[in-house]
mmCIF file with all atom_site columns, C-alpha atoms in Angstrom:
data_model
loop_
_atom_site.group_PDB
_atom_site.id
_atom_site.type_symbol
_atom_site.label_atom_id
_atom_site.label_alt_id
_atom_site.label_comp_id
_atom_site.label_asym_id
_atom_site.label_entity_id
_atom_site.label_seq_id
_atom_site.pdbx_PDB_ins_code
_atom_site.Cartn_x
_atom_site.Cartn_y
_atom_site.Cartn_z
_atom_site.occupancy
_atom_site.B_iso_or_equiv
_atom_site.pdbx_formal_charge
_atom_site.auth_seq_id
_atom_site.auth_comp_id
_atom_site.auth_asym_id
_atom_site.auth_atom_id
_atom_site.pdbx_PDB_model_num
ATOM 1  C CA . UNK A 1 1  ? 10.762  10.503 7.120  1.00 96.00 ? 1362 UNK A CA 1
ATOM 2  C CA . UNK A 1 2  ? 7.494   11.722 5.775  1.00 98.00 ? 1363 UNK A CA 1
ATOM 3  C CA . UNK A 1 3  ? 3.970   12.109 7.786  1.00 98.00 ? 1364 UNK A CA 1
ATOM 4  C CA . UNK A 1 4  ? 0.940   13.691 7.558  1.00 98.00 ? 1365 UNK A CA 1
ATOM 5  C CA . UNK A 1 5  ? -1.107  15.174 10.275 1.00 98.00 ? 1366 UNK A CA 1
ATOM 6  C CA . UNK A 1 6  ? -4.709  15.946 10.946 1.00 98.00 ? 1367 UNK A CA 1
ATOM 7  C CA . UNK A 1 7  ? -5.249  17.936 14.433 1.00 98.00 ? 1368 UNK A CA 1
ATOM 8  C CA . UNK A 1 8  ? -8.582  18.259 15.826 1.00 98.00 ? 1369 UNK A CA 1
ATOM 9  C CA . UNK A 1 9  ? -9.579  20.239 18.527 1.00 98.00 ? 1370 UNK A CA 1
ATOM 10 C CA . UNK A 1 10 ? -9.787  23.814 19.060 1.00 97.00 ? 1371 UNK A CA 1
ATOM 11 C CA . UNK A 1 11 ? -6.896  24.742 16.512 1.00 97.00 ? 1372 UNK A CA 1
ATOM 12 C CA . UNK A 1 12 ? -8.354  27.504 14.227 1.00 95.00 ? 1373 UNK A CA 1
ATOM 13 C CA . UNK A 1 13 ? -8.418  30.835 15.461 1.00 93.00 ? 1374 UNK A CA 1
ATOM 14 C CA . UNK A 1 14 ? -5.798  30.283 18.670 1.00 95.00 ? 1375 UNK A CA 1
ATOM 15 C CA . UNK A 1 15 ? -2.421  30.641 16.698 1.00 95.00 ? 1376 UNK A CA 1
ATOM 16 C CA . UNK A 1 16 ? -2.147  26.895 15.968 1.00 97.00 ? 1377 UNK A CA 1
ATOM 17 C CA . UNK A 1 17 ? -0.824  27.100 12.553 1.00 97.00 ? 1378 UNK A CA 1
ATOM 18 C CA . UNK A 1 18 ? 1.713   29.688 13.379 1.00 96.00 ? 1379 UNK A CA 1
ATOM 19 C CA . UNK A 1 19 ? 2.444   27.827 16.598 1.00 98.00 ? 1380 UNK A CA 1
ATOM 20 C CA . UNK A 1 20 ? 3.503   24.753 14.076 1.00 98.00 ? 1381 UNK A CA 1
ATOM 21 C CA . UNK A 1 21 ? 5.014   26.474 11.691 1.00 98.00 ? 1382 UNK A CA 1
ATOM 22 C CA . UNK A 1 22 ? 7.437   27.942 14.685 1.00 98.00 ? 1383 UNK A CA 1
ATOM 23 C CA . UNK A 1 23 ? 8.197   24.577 16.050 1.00 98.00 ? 1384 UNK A CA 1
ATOM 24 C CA . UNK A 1 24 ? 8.347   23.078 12.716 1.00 98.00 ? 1385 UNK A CA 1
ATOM 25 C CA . UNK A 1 25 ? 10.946  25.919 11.056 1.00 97.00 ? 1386 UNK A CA 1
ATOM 26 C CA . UNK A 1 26 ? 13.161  25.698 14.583 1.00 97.00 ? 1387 UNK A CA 1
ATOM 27 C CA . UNK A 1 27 ? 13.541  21.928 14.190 1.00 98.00 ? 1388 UNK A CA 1
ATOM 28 C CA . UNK A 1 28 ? 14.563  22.639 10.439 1.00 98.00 ? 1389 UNK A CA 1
ATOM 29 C CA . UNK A 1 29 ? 11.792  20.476 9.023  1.00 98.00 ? 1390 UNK A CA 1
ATOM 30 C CA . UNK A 1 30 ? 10.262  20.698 5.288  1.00 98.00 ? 1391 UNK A CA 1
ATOM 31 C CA . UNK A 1 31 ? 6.619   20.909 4.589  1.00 98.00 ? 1392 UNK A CA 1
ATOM 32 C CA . UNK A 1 32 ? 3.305   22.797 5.225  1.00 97.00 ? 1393 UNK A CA 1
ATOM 33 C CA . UNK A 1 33 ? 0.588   23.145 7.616  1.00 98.00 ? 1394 UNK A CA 1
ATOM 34 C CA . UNK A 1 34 ? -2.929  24.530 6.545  1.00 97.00 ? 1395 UNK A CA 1
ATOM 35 C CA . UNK A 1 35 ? -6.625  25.317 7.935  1.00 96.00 ? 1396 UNK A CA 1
ATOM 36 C CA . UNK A 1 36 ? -9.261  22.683 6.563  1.00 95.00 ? 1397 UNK A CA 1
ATOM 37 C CA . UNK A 1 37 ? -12.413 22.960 5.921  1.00 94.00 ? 1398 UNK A CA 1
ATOM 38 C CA . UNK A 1 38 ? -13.712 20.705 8.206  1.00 95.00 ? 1399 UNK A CA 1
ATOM 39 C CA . UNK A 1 39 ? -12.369 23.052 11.372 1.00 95.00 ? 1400 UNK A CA 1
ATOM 40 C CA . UNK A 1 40 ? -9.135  21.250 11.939 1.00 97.00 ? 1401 UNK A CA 1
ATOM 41 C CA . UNK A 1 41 ? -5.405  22.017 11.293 1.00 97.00 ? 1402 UNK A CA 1
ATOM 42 C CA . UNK A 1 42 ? -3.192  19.208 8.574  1.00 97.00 ? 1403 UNK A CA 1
ATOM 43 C CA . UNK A 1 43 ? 0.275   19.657 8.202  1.00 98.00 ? 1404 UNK A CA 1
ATOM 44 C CA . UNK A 1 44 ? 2.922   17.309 5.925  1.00 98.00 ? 1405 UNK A CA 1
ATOM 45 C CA . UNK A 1 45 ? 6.541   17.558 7.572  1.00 98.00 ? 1406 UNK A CA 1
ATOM 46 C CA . UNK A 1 46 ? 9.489   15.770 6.349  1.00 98.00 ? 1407 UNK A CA 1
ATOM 47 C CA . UNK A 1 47 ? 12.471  15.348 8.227  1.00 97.00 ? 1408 UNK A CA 1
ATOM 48 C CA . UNK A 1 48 ? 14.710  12.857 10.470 1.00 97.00 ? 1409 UNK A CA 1
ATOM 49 C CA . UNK A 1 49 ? 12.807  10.726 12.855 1.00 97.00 ? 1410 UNK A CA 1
ATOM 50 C CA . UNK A 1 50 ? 14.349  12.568 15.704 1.00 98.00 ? 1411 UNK A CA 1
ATOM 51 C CA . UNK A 1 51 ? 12.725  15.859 14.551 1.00 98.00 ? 1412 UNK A CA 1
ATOM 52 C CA . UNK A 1 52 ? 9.394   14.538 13.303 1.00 98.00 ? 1413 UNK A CA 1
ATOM 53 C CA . UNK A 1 53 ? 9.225   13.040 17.215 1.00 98.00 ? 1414 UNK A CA 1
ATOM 54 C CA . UNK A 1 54 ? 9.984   16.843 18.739 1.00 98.00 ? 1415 UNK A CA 1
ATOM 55 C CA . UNK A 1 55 ? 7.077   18.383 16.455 1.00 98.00 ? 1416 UNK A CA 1
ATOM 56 C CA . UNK A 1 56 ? 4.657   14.808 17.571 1.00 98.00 ? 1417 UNK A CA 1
ATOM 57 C CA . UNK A 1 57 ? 5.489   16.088 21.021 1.00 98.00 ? 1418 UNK A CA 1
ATOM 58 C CA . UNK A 1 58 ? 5.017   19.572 20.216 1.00 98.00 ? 1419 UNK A CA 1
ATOM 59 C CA . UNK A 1 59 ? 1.821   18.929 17.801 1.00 98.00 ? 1420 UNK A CA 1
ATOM 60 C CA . UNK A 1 60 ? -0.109  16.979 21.062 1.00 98.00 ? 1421 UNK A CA 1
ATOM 61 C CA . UNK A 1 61 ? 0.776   19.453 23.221 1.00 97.00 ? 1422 UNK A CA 1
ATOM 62 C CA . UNK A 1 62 ? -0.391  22.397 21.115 1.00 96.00 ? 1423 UNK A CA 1
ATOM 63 C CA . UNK A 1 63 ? -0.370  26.286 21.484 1.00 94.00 ? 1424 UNK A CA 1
ATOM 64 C CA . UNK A 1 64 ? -1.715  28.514 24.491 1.00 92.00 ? 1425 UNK A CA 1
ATOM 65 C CA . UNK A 1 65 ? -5.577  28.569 23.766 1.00 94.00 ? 1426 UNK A CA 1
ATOM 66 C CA . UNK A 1 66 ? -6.038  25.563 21.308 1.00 97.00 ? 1427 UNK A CA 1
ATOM 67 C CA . UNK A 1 67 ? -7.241  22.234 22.507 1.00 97.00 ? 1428 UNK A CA 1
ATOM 68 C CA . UNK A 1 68 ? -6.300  19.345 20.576 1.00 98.00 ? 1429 UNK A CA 1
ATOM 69 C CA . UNK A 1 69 ? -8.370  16.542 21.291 1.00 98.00 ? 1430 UNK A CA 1
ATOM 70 C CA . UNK A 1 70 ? -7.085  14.014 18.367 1.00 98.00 ? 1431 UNK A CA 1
ATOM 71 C CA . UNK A 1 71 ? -3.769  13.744 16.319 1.00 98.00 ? 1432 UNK A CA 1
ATOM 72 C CA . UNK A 1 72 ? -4.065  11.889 13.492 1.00 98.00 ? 1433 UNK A CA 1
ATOM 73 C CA . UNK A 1 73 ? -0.810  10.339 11.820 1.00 98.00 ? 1434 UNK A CA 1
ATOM 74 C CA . UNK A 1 74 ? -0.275  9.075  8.500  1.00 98.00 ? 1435 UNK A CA 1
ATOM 75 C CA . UNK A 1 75 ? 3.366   8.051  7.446  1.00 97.00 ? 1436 UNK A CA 1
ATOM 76 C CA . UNK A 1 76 ? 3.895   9.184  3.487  1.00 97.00 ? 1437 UNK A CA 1
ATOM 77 C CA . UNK A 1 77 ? 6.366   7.669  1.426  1.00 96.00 ? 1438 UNK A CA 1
ATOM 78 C CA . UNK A 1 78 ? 9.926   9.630  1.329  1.00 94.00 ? 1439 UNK A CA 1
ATOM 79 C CA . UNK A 1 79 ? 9.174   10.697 -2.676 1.00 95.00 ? 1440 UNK A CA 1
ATOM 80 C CA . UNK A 1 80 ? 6.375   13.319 -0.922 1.00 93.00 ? 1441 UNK A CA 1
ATOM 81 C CA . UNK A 1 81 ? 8.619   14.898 0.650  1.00 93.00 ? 1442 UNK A CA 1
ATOM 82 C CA . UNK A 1 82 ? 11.134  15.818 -2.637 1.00 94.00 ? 1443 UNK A CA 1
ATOM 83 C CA . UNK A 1 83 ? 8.982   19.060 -3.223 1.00 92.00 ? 1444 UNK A CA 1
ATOM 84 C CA . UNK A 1 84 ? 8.917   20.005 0.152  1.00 95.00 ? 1445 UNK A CA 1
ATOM 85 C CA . UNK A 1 85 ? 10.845  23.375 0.914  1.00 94.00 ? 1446 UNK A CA 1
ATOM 86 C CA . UNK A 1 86 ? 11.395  25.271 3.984  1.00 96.00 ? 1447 UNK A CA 1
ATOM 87 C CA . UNK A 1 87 ? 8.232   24.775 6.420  1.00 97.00 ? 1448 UNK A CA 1
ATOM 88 C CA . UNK A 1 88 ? 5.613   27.062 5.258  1.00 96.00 ? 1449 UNK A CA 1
ATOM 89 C CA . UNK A 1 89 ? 1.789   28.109 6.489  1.00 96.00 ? 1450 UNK A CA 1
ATOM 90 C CA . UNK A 1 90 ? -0.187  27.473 3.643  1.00 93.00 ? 1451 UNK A CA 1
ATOM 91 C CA . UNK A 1 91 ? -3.453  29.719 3.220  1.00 82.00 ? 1452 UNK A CA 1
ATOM 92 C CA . UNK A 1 92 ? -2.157  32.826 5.332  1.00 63.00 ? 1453 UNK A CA 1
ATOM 93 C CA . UNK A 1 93 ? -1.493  35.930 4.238  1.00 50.00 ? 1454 UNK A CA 1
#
């Protein structure tokens, strides 16, 4: 299972990416998460649909200090996710 996520809220600045990429690397999932432009947080994760739930949970709930007032969810089809590697934050250095 493949999905994309756009998180709005109060997610840049507060930890948010690094909060993902923690949840995201415990549950063993593939993929990315990233700053936009815009002020929000998108992430691609692949895994089973028992892990992509835990992160949903996980990705509404957010980190201590962010607010995350929307969760979009798009599902991808399972070819996105054959150039996935291990969970990464994408844009931090």
């Amino acid at each position: 299972m493949v999905r994309h996520y756009q998180i709005e809220g109060r997610v840049q600045g507060v930890g948010f990416r690094w909060f993902v990429h923690r949840e995201a690397a415990e549950l063993g999932l593939r993929g990315w998460v990233r700053n936009t432009t815009a002020g929000h947080v998108e992430a691609v994760a692949a895994g089973s649909a028992d892990q992509i739930d835990v992160l949903e949970v996980a990705l509404h709930k957010g980190s201590r200090g962010s607010r995350v007032d929307r969760v979009h969810i798009h599902d991808l089809q399972d070819s996105e996710a054959e150039d996935l590697k291990a969970f990464v934050i994408e844009g931090a250095f």
